[in-house]
Coordinates of C-alpha atoms in Angstrom, one line a residue:
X297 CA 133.7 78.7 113.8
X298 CA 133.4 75.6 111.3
X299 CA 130.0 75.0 113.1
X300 CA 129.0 78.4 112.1
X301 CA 130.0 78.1 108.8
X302 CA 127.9 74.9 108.7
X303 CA 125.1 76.3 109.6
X304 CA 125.5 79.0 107.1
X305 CA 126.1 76.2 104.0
X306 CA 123.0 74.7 105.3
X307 CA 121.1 78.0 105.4
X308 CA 122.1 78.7 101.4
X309 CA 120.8 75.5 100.4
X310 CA 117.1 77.1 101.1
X311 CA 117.7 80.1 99.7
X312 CA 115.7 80.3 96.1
X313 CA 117.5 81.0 92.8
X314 CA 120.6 78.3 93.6
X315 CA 120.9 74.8 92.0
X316 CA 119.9 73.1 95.6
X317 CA 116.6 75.0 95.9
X318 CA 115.4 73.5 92.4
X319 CA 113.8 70.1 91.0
X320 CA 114.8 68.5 88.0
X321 CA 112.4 66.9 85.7
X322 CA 113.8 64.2 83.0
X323 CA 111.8 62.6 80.4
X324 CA 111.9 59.4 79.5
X325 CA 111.6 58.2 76.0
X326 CA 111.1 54.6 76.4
X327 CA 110.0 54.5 79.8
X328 CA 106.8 56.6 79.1
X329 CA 107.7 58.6 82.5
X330 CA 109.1 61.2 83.7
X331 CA 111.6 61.4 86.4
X332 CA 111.7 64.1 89.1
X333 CA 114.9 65.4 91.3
X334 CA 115.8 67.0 94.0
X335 CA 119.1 69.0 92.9
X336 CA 120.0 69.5 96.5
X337 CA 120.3 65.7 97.3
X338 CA 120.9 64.7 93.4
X339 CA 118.4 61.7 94.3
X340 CA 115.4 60.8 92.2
X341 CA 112.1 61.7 94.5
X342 CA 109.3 60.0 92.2
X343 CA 108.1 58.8 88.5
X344 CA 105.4 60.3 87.3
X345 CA 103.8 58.0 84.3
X346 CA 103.2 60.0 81.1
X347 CA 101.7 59.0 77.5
X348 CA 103.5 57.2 74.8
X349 CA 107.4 58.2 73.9
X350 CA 107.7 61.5 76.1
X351 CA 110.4 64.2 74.7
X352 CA 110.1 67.7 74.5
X353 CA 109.5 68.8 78.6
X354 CA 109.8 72.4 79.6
X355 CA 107.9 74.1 83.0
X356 CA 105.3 76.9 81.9
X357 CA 105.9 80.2 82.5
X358 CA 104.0 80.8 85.8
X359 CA 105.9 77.6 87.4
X360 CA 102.8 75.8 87.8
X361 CA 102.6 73.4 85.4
X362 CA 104.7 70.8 83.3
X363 CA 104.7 70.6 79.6
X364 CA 105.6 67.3 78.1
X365 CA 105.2 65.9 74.4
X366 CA 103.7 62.8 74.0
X367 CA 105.0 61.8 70.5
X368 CA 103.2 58.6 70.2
X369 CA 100.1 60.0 71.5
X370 CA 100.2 63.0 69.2
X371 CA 99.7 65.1 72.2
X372 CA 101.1 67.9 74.4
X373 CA 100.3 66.7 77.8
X374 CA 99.8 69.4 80.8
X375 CA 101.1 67.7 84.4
X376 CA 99.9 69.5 87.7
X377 CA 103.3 70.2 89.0
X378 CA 101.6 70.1 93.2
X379 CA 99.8 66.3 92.1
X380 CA 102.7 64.7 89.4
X381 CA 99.0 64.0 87.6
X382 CA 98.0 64.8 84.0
X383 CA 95.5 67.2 83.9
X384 CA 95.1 67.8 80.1
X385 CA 96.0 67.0 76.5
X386 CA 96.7 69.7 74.6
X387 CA 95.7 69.3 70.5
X388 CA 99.7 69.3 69.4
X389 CA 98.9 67.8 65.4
X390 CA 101.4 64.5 64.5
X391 CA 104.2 63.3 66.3
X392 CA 105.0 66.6 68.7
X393 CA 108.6 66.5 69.7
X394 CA 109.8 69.7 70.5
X395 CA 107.9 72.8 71.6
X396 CA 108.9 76.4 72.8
X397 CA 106.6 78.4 75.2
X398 CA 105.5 81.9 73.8
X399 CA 107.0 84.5 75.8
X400 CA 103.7 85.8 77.3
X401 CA 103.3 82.0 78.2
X402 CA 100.0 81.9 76.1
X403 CA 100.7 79.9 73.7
X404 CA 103.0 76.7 73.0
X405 CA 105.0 76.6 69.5
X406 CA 104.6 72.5 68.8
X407 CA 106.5 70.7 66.1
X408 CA 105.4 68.4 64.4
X409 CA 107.5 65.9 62.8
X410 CA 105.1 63.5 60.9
X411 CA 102.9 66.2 59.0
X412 CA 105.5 68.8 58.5
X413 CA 104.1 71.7 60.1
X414 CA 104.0 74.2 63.5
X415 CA 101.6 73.9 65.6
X416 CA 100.6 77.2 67.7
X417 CA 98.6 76.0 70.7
X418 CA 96.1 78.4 73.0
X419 CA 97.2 76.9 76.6
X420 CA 94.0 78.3 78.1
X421 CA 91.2 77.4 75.8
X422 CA 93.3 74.1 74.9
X423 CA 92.9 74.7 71.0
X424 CA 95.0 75.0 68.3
X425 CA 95.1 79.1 67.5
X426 CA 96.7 78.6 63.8
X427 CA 99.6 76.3 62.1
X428 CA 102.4 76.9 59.4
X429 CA 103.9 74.5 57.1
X430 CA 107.4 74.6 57.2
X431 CA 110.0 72.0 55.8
X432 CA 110.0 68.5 56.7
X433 CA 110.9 66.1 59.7
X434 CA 110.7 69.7 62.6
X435 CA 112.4 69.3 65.7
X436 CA 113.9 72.4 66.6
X437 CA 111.4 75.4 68.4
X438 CA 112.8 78.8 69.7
X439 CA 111.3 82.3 69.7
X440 CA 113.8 85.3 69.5
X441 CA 113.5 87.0 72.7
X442 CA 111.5 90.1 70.8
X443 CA 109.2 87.9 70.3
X444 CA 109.3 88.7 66.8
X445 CA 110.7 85.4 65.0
X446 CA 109.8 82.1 65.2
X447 CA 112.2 79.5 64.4
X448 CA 112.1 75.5 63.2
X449 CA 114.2 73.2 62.2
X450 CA 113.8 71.0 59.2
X451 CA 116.2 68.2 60.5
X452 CA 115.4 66.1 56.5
X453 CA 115.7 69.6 54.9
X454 CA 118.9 70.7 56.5
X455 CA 116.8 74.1 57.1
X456 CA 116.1 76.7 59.8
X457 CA 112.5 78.1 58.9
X458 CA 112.2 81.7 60.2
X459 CA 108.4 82.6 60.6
X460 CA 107.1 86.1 61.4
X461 CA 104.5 85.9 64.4
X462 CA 103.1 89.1 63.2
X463 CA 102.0 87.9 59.6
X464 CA 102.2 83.8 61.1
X465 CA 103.6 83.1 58.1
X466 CA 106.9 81.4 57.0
X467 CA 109.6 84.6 55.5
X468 CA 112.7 81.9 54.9
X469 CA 114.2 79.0 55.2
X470 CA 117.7 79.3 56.0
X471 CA 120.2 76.5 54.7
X472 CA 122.3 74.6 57.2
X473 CA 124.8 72.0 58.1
X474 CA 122.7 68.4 58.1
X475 CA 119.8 67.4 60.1
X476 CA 119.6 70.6 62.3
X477 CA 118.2 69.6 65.8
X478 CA 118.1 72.2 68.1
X479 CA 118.2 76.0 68.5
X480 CA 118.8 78.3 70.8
X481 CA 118.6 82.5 71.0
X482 CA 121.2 84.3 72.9
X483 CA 119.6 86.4 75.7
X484 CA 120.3 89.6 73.6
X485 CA 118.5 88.0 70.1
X486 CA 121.2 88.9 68.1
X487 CA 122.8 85.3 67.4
X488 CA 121.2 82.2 66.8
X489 CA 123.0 79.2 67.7
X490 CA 122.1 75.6 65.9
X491 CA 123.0 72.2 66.4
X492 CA 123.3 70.2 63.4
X493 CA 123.7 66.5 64.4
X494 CA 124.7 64.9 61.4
X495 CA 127.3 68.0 60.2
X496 CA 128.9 67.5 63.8
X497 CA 128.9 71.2 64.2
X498 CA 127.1 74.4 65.9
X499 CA 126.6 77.1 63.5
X500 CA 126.1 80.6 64.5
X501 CA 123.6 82.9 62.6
X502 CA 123.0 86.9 62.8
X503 CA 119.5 87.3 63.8
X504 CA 118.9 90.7 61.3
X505 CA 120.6 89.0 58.0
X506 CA 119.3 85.2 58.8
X507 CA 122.8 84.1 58.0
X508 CA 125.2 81.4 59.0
X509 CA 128.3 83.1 60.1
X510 CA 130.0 81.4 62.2
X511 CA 130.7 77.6 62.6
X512 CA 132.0 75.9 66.2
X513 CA 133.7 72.3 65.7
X514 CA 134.0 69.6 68.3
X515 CA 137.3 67.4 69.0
X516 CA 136.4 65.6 72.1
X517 CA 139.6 63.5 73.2
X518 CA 139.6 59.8 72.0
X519 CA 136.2 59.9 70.5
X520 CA 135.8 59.3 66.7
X521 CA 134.4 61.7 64.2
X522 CA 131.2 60.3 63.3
X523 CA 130.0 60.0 67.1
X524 CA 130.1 64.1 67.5
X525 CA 126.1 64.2 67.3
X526 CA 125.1 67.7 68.6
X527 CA 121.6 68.0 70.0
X528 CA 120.8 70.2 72.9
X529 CA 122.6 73.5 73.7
X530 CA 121.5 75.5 76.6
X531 CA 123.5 79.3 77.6
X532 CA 124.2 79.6 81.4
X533 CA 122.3 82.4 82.9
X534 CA 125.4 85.2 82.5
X535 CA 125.4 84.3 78.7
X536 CA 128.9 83.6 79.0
X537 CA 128.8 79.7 78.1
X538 CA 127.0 77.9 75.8
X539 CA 126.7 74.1 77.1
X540 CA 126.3 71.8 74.0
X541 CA 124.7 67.9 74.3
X542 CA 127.3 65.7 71.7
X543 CA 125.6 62.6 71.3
X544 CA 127.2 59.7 71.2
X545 CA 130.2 60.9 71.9
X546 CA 129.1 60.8 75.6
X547 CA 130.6 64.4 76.2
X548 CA 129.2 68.0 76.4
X549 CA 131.2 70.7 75.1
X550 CA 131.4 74.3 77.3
X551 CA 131.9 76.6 74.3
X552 CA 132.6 80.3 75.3
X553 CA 130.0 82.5 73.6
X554 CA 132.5 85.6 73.2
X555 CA 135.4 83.8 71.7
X556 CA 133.7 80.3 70.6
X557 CA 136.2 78.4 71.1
X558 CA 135.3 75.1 73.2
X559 CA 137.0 75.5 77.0
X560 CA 136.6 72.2 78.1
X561 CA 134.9 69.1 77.5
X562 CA 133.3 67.0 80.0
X563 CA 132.6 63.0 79.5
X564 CA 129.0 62.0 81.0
X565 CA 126.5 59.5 80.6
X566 CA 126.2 57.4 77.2
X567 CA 124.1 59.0 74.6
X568 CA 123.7 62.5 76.3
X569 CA 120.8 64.5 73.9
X570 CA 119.5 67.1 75.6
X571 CA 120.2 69.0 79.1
X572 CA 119.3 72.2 81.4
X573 CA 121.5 74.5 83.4
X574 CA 120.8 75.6 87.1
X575 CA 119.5 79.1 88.0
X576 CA 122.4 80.4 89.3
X577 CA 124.5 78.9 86.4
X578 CA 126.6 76.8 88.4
X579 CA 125.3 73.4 86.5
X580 CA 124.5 71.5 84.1
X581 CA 122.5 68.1 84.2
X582 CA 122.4 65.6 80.9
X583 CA 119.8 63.4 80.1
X584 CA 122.2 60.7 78.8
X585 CA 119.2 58.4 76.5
X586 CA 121.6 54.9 76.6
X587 CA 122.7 54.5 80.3
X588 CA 119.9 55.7 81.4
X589 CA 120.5 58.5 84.1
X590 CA 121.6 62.0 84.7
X591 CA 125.0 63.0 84.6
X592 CA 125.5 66.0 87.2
X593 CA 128.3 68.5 85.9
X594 CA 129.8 71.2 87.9
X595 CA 130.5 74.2 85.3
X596 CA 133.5 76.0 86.9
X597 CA 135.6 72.6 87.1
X598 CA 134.1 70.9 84.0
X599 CA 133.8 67.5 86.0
X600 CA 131.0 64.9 86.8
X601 CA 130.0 65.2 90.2
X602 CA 127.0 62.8 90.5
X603 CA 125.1 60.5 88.8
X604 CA 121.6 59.9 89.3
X605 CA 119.5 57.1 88.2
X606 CA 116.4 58.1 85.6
X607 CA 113.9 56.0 83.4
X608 CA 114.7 54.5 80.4
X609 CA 115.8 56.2 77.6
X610 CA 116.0 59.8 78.8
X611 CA 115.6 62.5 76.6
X612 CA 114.6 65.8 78.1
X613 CA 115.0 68.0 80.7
X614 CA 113.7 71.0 82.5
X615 CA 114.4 72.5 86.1
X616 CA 112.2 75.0 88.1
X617 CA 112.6 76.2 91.8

């Protein structure tokens, strides 16, 4: 019987959709690399050299391809996800950091941080297809899952620009807590969640008023104030949790979306900015930019269970089956 039931955990682990059947990509900020890993044997499985300062990393919508801002190259690189090679540039404008792919996955929403604007990129002709000003020192990129609203943070502004993709132009900008950072749609578009680093808090804002009205605070255990530096925040796949990036307090927070109120805090690697959560919503993996590695957190008992060397300085991170 325990054979059998061996043969069955071993079976699962190939089965597509869970955390073992996916690879993780990290970037590295000063390693100008990215590191790839298998989830199912939380080892690194190869570095694949990028351009100057990577960030911003996502996987593009049909799975094929990796997305990957090369801030000091002032370019949106495009890695064949088969070869680990670059295969193109994309034209990003100053300084990309962040970027959100369009919905229909034609298009790449690029901020830039040096020349103060949005940068909408055509992925298959490789050209910019237009670009709005919005306040200065962008980080932030999300589109509302209607595909209706675009919005960026202005981290020197303390802003959230809303911009309406029919018109392309910018409709508001929406006063936060300081240096907003990072924003994230709920699956149903009503709420907007956004991490202001500096103001140590998560605000919440109603999608139709393009209001704050809701604000989550962070009390890690034995960690001071001005360390609670919330940057990424990524929803498990039931919409239930929101996991939240805190800095340098070397903690994420798992908030509960219904009632948020934080459930449990979870210490990881030092300097922990961004993260992603596995398909079947069972983790979460940091990208913890001072010790440089990936913390490995199981959700359900809000404890480290790995951690797995990365590059230097990591920054991003995306996962894909």
């Amino acid at each position: 019987m325990t054979r059998i039931f061996a043969l069955l955990a071993a079976a699962a682990a190939l089965v597509p959709g869970t955390s073992l059947a996916e690879t993780l990509y990290v970037s590295n900020e000063r390693g100008d690399s990215i590191t790839v890993i298998d989830a199912a044997t939380m080892k690194p499985v190869a570095t694949w050299p990028t351009g100057g300062r990577p960030r911003g990393i996502a996987v593009s919508r049909d799975g094929k391809y990796l997305f990957v801002c090369a801030s000091n190259d002032h370019a949106v690189q495009v890695i064949d996800r088969a070869t680990g090679k670059v295969v193109a540039d994309l034209p990003s404008g100053e300084d990309p950091e962040q970027f959100f792919p369009s919905r229909d996955g034609k298009l790449l929403f690029v901020a830039n941080e040096d020349n103060a604007a949005l940068t909408a990129i055509d992925v298959a002709a490789r050209t910019v297809a237009f670009q709005v000003d919005v306040g200065k020192e962008p980080e932030g990129v999300a589109q509302s899952p209607d595909g209706r609203w675009l919005v960026v943070t202005s981290e020197d502004g303390n802003l959230v620009n809303w911009i309406d993709l029919g018109t392309r132009t910018m409709v508001e900008g929406m006063e936060t807590a300081l240096r907003p950072r990072h924003v994230e749609f709920t699956a149903d578009g009503k709420s907007l969640w956004i991490a202001a680093e500096v103001g140590g808090v998560v605000q919440i804002a109603d999608v139709d008023s393009r209001r704050v009205t809701e604000t989550v605070r962070f009390a890690p255990p034995g960690v001071k104030d001005y360390q609670v530096l919330p940057c990424g925040i990524r929803f498990t796949p039931d919409g239930r949790t929101a996991v939240v990036a805190l800095g340098r307090a070397n903690t994420i927070a798992l908030v509960d979306v219904a009632s948020r109120k934080v459930r449990a805090y979870v210490p990881v690697g030092k300097r922990v900015w961004h993260l992603a959560v596995s398909g079947d919503g069972t983790r979460a993996y940091t990208a913890n930019g001072l010790s440089d590695d990936v913390s490995v957190v199981d959700l359900a008992a809000a404890k480290v269970i790995a951690t797995v060397p990365a590059g230097a300085g990591p920054w991003g991170a995306a996962l894909a089956p």
